[in-house]
Amino acid sequence: MDGTLRPDDRRAKKYVVSSTLDRVDWNAEIVRGDLEKAVQQLKRESGKGLFVGGVKLPLALAELGLIDEYEFVVHPRLAGHGPTLFAGLSKPIELRLVSRLEFGSGRWRCGMSREGSHWAC
């Protein structure tokens, strides 16, 4: 597979963090209220981990120390524009490489674990 989605990604339940949406589409649930408490509860319930996308939500979760493993997919292309991941992070987060996979297209994916995290691939 030369993509970034795992086979079960389309079937997995989705959680949407929003303070403005009234409803979401199929197989999704809105997360409201205290982000830290809500995500801690989801982490306890899921058992298989949670995947997070976007720019603002990962920054908020990183600041709260709620991300155990970061997975980055690198595309061999310089765009010269676009959002910057983790812009505004209040302090550095030490990571260690726990997995790496290269695709035939030149893309590669690496898993990075937060230092001190119990997470292991």
Short mmCIF file of N, CA and C in Angstrom, two decimals:
data_model
loop_
_atom_site.label_atom_id
_atom_site.label_comp_id
_atom_site.label_asym_id
_atom_site.label_seq_id
_atom_site.Cartn_x
_atom_site.Cartn_y
_atom_site.Cartn_z
N MET A 1 0.85 -1.18 0.00
CA MET A 1 0.00 0.00 0.00
C MET A 1 0.89 1.23 0.00
N ASP A 2 0.62 2.17 -0.91
CA ASP A 2 1.46 3.36 -1.02
C ASP A 2 0.67 4.59 -0.63
N GLY A 3 -0.08 4.52 0.42
CA GLY A 3 -0.86 5.66 0.88
C GLY A 3 -0.60 5.92 2.33
N THR A 4 -1.36 6.84 2.88
CA THR A 4 -1.17 7.16 4.29
C THR A 4 -2.29 6.59 5.14
N LEU A 5 -3.39 6.14 4.52
CA LEU A 5 -4.49 5.58 5.29
C LEU A 5 -4.29 4.10 5.50
N ARG A 6 -4.63 3.65 6.66
CA ARG A 6 -4.61 2.22 6.95
C ARG A 6 -5.92 1.64 6.44
N PRO A 7 -5.97 0.33 6.16
CA PRO A 7 -7.18 -0.28 5.61
C PRO A 7 -8.44 -0.02 6.43
N ASP A 8 -8.35 0.03 7.75
CA ASP A 8 -9.54 0.22 8.60
C ASP A 8 -9.88 1.68 8.85
N ASP A 9 -9.12 2.63 8.30
CA ASP A 9 -9.35 4.04 8.58
C ASP A 9 -10.74 4.50 8.19
N ARG A 10 -11.27 4.01 7.10
CA ARG A 10 -12.58 4.46 6.64
C ARG A 10 -13.71 3.93 7.51
N ARG A 11 -13.49 2.77 8.12
CA ARG A 11 -14.52 2.16 8.97
C ARG A 11 -14.43 2.62 10.42
N ALA A 12 -13.30 3.13 10.82
CA ALA A 12 -13.09 3.52 12.22
C ALA A 12 -14.01 4.67 12.61
N LYS A 13 -14.45 4.66 13.84
CA LYS A 13 -15.28 5.75 14.35
C LYS A 13 -14.46 7.04 14.37
N LYS A 14 -15.08 8.13 13.99
CA LYS A 14 -14.41 9.43 13.93
C LYS A 14 -14.91 10.30 15.09
N TYR A 15 -14.01 11.09 15.63
CA TYR A 15 -14.36 12.06 16.66
C TYR A 15 -13.98 13.43 16.14
N VAL A 16 -14.92 14.36 16.19
CA VAL A 16 -14.71 15.70 15.67
C VAL A 16 -14.73 16.67 16.84
N VAL A 17 -13.62 17.39 17.04
CA VAL A 17 -13.54 18.38 18.11
C VAL A 17 -14.04 19.70 17.56
N SER A 18 -15.14 20.19 18.12
CA SER A 18 -15.73 21.43 17.62
C SER A 18 -16.59 22.09 18.68
N SER A 19 -16.57 23.41 18.68
CA SER A 19 -17.46 24.15 19.56
C SER A 19 -18.57 24.82 18.74
N THR A 20 -18.55 24.63 17.42
CA THR A 20 -19.54 25.31 16.57
C THR A 20 -20.46 24.36 15.80
N LEU A 21 -20.03 23.14 15.53
CA LEU A 21 -20.87 22.21 14.77
C LEU A 21 -22.03 21.70 15.60
N ASP A 22 -23.17 21.53 14.95
CA ASP A 22 -24.34 20.95 15.61
C ASP A 22 -24.45 19.46 15.35
N ARG A 23 -23.96 19.03 14.18
CA ARG A 23 -24.02 17.61 13.83
C ARG A 23 -22.86 17.27 12.91
N VAL A 24 -22.57 15.98 12.83
CA VAL A 24 -21.51 15.49 11.95
C VAL A 24 -22.06 14.33 11.12
N ASP A 25 -21.33 13.98 10.10
CA ASP A 25 -21.77 12.92 9.19
C ASP A 25 -21.59 11.54 9.79
N TRP A 26 -21.85 10.57 8.99
CA TRP A 26 -21.79 9.14 9.28
C TRP A 26 -20.57 8.76 10.09
N ASN A 27 -20.79 7.90 11.04
CA ASN A 27 -19.72 7.27 11.82
C ASN A 27 -18.85 8.27 12.58
N ALA A 28 -19.44 9.38 13.01
CA ALA A 28 -18.66 10.40 13.72
C ALA A 28 -19.44 10.90 14.94
N GLU A 29 -18.69 11.42 15.88
CA GLU A 29 -19.27 11.95 17.12
C GLU A 29 -18.55 13.25 17.45
N ILE A 30 -19.30 14.24 17.92
CA ILE A 30 -18.69 15.52 18.29
C ILE A 30 -18.15 15.44 19.71
N VAL A 31 -16.93 15.94 19.88
CA VAL A 31 -16.29 16.02 21.20
C VAL A 31 -16.39 17.47 21.64
N ARG A 32 -16.99 17.70 22.79
CA ARG A 32 -17.17 19.06 23.30
C ARG A 32 -16.64 19.14 24.74
N GLY A 33 -16.54 20.36 25.22
CA GLY A 33 -16.17 20.55 26.61
C GLY A 33 -14.67 20.55 26.82
N ASP A 34 -14.25 20.06 27.96
CA ASP A 34 -12.85 20.04 28.36
C ASP A 34 -12.08 19.06 27.47
N LEU A 35 -11.23 19.58 26.61
CA LEU A 35 -10.49 18.76 25.66
C LEU A 35 -9.62 17.71 26.34
N GLU A 36 -8.92 18.10 27.38
CA GLU A 36 -8.02 17.18 28.08
C GLU A 36 -8.79 15.99 28.65
N LYS A 37 -9.88 16.26 29.36
CA LYS A 37 -10.67 15.19 29.95
C LYS A 37 -11.30 14.30 28.87
N ALA A 38 -11.81 14.92 27.82
CA ALA A 38 -12.46 14.15 26.75
C ALA A 38 -11.48 13.22 26.06
N VAL A 39 -10.29 13.70 25.76
CA VAL A 39 -9.30 12.88 25.06
C VAL A 39 -8.75 11.79 25.99
N GLN A 40 -8.54 12.10 27.25
CA GLN A 40 -8.11 11.07 28.19
C GLN A 40 -9.13 9.93 28.26
N GLN A 41 -10.41 10.28 28.27
CA GLN A 41 -11.47 9.27 28.29
C GLN A 41 -11.46 8.45 27.01
N LEU A 42 -11.32 9.09 25.86
CA LEU A 42 -11.27 8.37 24.58
C LEU A 42 -10.07 7.44 24.52
N LYS A 43 -8.93 7.89 25.04
CA LYS A 43 -7.73 7.04 25.05
C LYS A 43 -7.96 5.79 25.90
N ARG A 44 -8.66 5.93 27.02
CA ARG A 44 -8.94 4.78 27.88
C ARG A 44 -9.91 3.82 27.19
N GLU A 45 -10.90 4.35 26.47
CA GLU A 45 -11.93 3.54 25.84
C GLU A 45 -11.46 2.83 24.59
N SER A 46 -10.64 3.50 23.79
CA SER A 46 -10.35 2.98 22.44
C SER A 46 -9.52 1.71 22.45
N GLY A 47 -8.48 1.66 23.27
CA GLY A 47 -7.64 0.47 23.33
C GLY A 47 -6.67 0.33 22.18
N LYS A 48 -6.92 0.97 21.05
CA LYS A 48 -6.05 0.82 19.89
C LYS A 48 -5.38 2.14 19.51
N GLY A 49 -5.57 3.15 20.26
CA GLY A 49 -4.98 4.44 19.95
C GLY A 49 -5.92 5.30 19.13
N LEU A 50 -5.61 6.56 19.09
CA LEU A 50 -6.38 7.54 18.33
C LEU A 50 -5.46 8.20 17.32
N PHE A 51 -5.98 8.46 16.15
CA PHE A 51 -5.22 9.17 15.13
C PHE A 51 -5.78 10.58 15.02
N VAL A 52 -4.90 11.56 14.99
CA VAL A 52 -5.29 12.96 14.98
C VAL A 52 -4.72 13.62 13.74
N GLY A 53 -5.53 14.46 13.13
CA GLY A 53 -5.06 15.20 11.96
C GLY A 53 -5.30 16.68 12.13
N GLY A 54 -4.84 17.44 11.17
CA GLY A 54 -5.02 18.87 11.19
C GLY A 54 -3.78 19.58 11.69
N VAL A 55 -3.97 20.84 12.06
CA VAL A 55 -2.86 21.65 12.53
C VAL A 55 -3.11 22.14 13.96
N LYS A 56 -4.29 22.67 14.22
CA LYS A 56 -4.59 23.24 15.54
C LYS A 56 -4.78 22.18 16.62
N LEU A 57 -5.51 21.11 16.30
CA LEU A 57 -5.78 20.08 17.32
C LEU A 57 -4.50 19.37 17.78
N PRO A 58 -3.61 18.95 16.87
CA PRO A 58 -2.36 18.33 17.36
C PRO A 58 -1.54 19.26 18.25
N LEU A 59 -1.54 20.54 17.95
CA LEU A 59 -0.81 21.50 18.79
C LEU A 59 -1.42 21.52 20.19
N ALA A 60 -2.75 21.60 20.27
CA ALA A 60 -3.42 21.64 21.58
C ALA A 60 -3.15 20.36 22.36
N LEU A 61 -3.21 19.21 21.69
CA LEU A 61 -2.98 17.93 22.37
C LEU A 61 -1.52 17.77 22.79
N ALA A 62 -0.60 18.27 21.97
CA ALA A 62 0.83 18.23 22.34
C ALA A 62 1.08 19.07 23.58
N GLU A 63 0.49 20.24 23.63
CA GLU A 63 0.65 21.12 24.80
C GLU A 63 0.13 20.46 26.07
N LEU A 64 -0.90 19.63 25.93
CA LEU A 64 -1.48 18.94 27.09
C LEU A 64 -0.75 17.63 27.42
N GLY A 65 0.23 17.27 26.59
CA GLY A 65 0.98 16.03 26.83
C GLY A 65 0.17 14.78 26.52
N LEU A 66 -0.80 14.88 25.62
CA LEU A 66 -1.69 13.76 25.35
C LEU A 66 -1.31 12.95 24.12
N ILE A 67 -0.26 13.32 23.43
CA ILE A 67 0.17 12.55 22.26
C ILE A 67 1.35 11.67 22.68
N ASP A 68 1.16 10.36 22.56
CA ASP A 68 2.22 9.42 22.91
C ASP A 68 3.13 9.14 21.72
N GLU A 69 2.54 9.05 20.55
CA GLU A 69 3.33 8.77 19.35
C GLU A 69 2.91 9.69 18.23
N TYR A 70 3.89 10.23 17.53
CA TYR A 70 3.68 11.09 16.38
C TYR A 70 4.00 10.28 15.14
N GLU A 71 3.14 10.35 14.14
CA GLU A 71 3.42 9.67 12.87
C GLU A 71 3.42 10.73 11.77
N PHE A 72 4.55 10.85 11.12
CA PHE A 72 4.71 11.84 10.06
C PHE A 72 4.86 11.13 8.73
N VAL A 73 4.16 11.61 7.72
CA VAL A 73 4.33 11.12 6.36
C VAL A 73 4.95 12.26 5.57
N VAL A 74 6.10 11.98 4.99
CA VAL A 74 6.85 13.00 4.25
C VAL A 74 6.72 12.71 2.77
N HIS A 75 6.32 13.73 2.03
CA HIS A 75 6.20 13.64 0.59
C HIS A 75 7.41 14.35 -0.03
N PRO A 76 8.02 13.77 -1.05
CA PRO A 76 9.23 14.39 -1.62
C PRO A 76 8.89 15.57 -2.53
N ARG A 77 8.34 16.63 -1.93
CA ARG A 77 7.96 17.81 -2.69
C ARG A 77 8.00 19.03 -1.77
N LEU A 78 8.63 20.08 -2.24
CA LEU A 78 8.63 21.34 -1.49
C LEU A 78 7.55 22.23 -2.06
N ALA A 79 6.60 22.62 -1.24
CA ALA A 79 5.48 23.42 -1.71
C ALA A 79 5.74 24.92 -1.57
N GLY A 80 6.49 25.32 -0.56
CA GLY A 80 6.75 26.74 -0.37
C GLY A 80 5.63 27.50 0.31
N HIS A 81 4.60 26.79 0.72
CA HIS A 81 3.48 27.44 1.41
C HIS A 81 2.73 26.37 2.20
N GLY A 82 1.77 26.80 2.96
CA GLY A 82 0.96 25.86 3.72
C GLY A 82 1.15 26.02 5.21
N PRO A 83 0.35 25.28 5.98
CA PRO A 83 0.42 25.41 7.44
C PRO A 83 1.71 24.81 8.00
N THR A 84 2.13 25.34 9.13
CA THR A 84 3.32 24.84 9.83
C THR A 84 2.85 24.02 11.02
N LEU A 85 3.28 22.78 11.07
CA LEU A 85 2.89 21.92 12.19
C LEU A 85 3.54 22.38 13.49
N PHE A 86 2.77 22.43 14.52
CA PHE A 86 3.22 22.74 15.88
C PHE A 86 3.80 24.14 16.03
N ALA A 87 3.42 25.07 15.15
CA ALA A 87 3.84 26.46 15.30
C ALA A 87 3.23 27.00 16.59
N GLY A 88 4.06 27.60 17.43
CA GLY A 88 3.59 28.15 18.69
C GLY A 88 3.72 27.21 19.87
N LEU A 89 4.31 26.05 19.68
CA LEU A 89 4.52 25.11 20.79
C LEU A 89 5.32 25.81 21.88
N SER A 90 4.86 25.73 23.11
CA SER A 90 5.48 26.50 24.19
C SER A 90 6.85 25.99 24.61
N LYS A 91 7.13 24.69 24.40
CA LYS A 91 8.44 24.14 24.75
C LYS A 91 8.73 22.93 23.86
N PRO A 92 9.99 22.62 23.64
CA PRO A 92 10.34 21.47 22.81
C PRO A 92 9.85 20.16 23.44
N ILE A 93 9.52 19.20 22.59
CA ILE A 93 9.13 17.86 23.04
C ILE A 93 10.16 16.89 22.46
N GLU A 94 10.85 16.18 23.32
CA GLU A 94 11.87 15.23 22.88
C GLU A 94 11.20 13.97 22.35
N LEU A 95 11.60 13.52 21.16
CA LEU A 95 11.03 12.34 20.53
C LEU A 95 12.13 11.36 20.18
N ARG A 96 11.75 10.09 20.04
CA ARG A 96 12.69 9.08 19.55
C ARG A 96 12.02 8.29 18.44
N LEU A 97 12.80 7.90 17.45
CA LEU A 97 12.29 7.14 16.32
C LEU A 97 11.90 5.74 16.77
N VAL A 98 10.66 5.31 16.46
CA VAL A 98 10.23 3.96 16.82
C VAL A 98 9.84 3.14 15.60
N SER A 99 9.62 3.78 14.46
CA SER A 99 9.32 3.04 13.24
C SER A 99 9.61 3.91 12.03
N ARG A 100 9.89 3.21 10.92
CA ARG A 100 10.16 3.94 9.67
C ARG A 100 9.76 3.03 8.52
N LEU A 101 9.10 3.61 7.52
CA LEU A 101 8.68 2.84 6.36
C LEU A 101 8.82 3.72 5.13
N GLU A 102 9.50 3.19 4.12
CA GLU A 102 9.67 3.91 2.85
C GLU A 102 8.75 3.30 1.82
N PHE A 103 8.10 4.15 1.03
CA PHE A 103 7.22 3.70 -0.04
C PHE A 103 7.94 3.85 -1.37
N GLY A 104 7.52 3.07 -2.37
CA GLY A 104 8.12 3.12 -3.70
C GLY A 104 8.02 4.47 -4.37
N SER A 105 7.06 5.28 -3.98
CA SER A 105 6.85 6.58 -4.59
C SER A 105 7.85 7.62 -4.10
N GLY A 106 8.65 7.27 -3.09
CA GLY A 106 9.56 8.23 -2.49
C GLY A 106 9.04 8.80 -1.19
N ARG A 107 7.77 8.58 -0.89
CA ARG A 107 7.22 9.00 0.40
C ARG A 107 7.81 8.11 1.49
N TRP A 108 7.84 8.64 2.69
CA TRP A 108 8.21 7.81 3.82
C TRP A 108 7.42 8.23 5.04
N ARG A 109 7.22 7.26 5.91
CA ARG A 109 6.46 7.48 7.14
C ARG A 109 7.36 7.11 8.31
N CYS A 110 7.37 7.96 9.32
CA CYS A 110 8.14 7.62 10.51
C CYS A 110 7.27 7.82 11.75
N GLY A 111 7.45 6.92 12.69
CA GLY A 111 6.76 7.00 13.97
C GLY A 111 7.75 7.49 15.00
N MET A 112 7.36 8.49 15.76
CA MET A 112 8.21 9.07 16.78
C MET A 112 7.46 9.01 18.10
N SER A 113 8.12 8.48 19.13
CA SER A 113 7.51 8.35 20.44
C SER A 113 8.03 9.45 21.37
N ARG A 114 7.13 9.96 22.19
CA ARG A 114 7.51 10.98 23.17
C ARG A 114 8.43 10.33 24.20
N GLU A 115 9.54 10.97 24.52
CA GLU A 115 10.46 10.46 25.54
C GLU A 115 9.70 10.24 26.84
N GLY A 116 9.93 9.10 27.45
CA GLY A 116 9.25 8.79 28.71
C GLY A 116 7.89 8.17 28.54
N SER A 117 7.40 8.09 27.30
CA SER A 117 6.10 7.50 27.04
C SER A 117 6.21 5.98 27.14
N HIS A 118 5.15 5.34 27.55
CA HIS A 118 5.12 3.87 27.63
C HIS A 118 4.80 3.26 26.28
N TRP A 119 4.46 4.09 25.31
CA TRP A 119 4.04 3.61 23.98
C TRP A 119 5.17 2.89 23.29
N ALA A 120 4.87 1.78 22.68
CA ALA A 120 5.87 1.04 21.89
C ALA A 120 5.19 0.47 20.67
N CYS A 121 5.88 0.49 19.55
CA CYS A 121 5.31 -0.04 18.30
C CYS A 121 5.38 -1.55 18.30
#
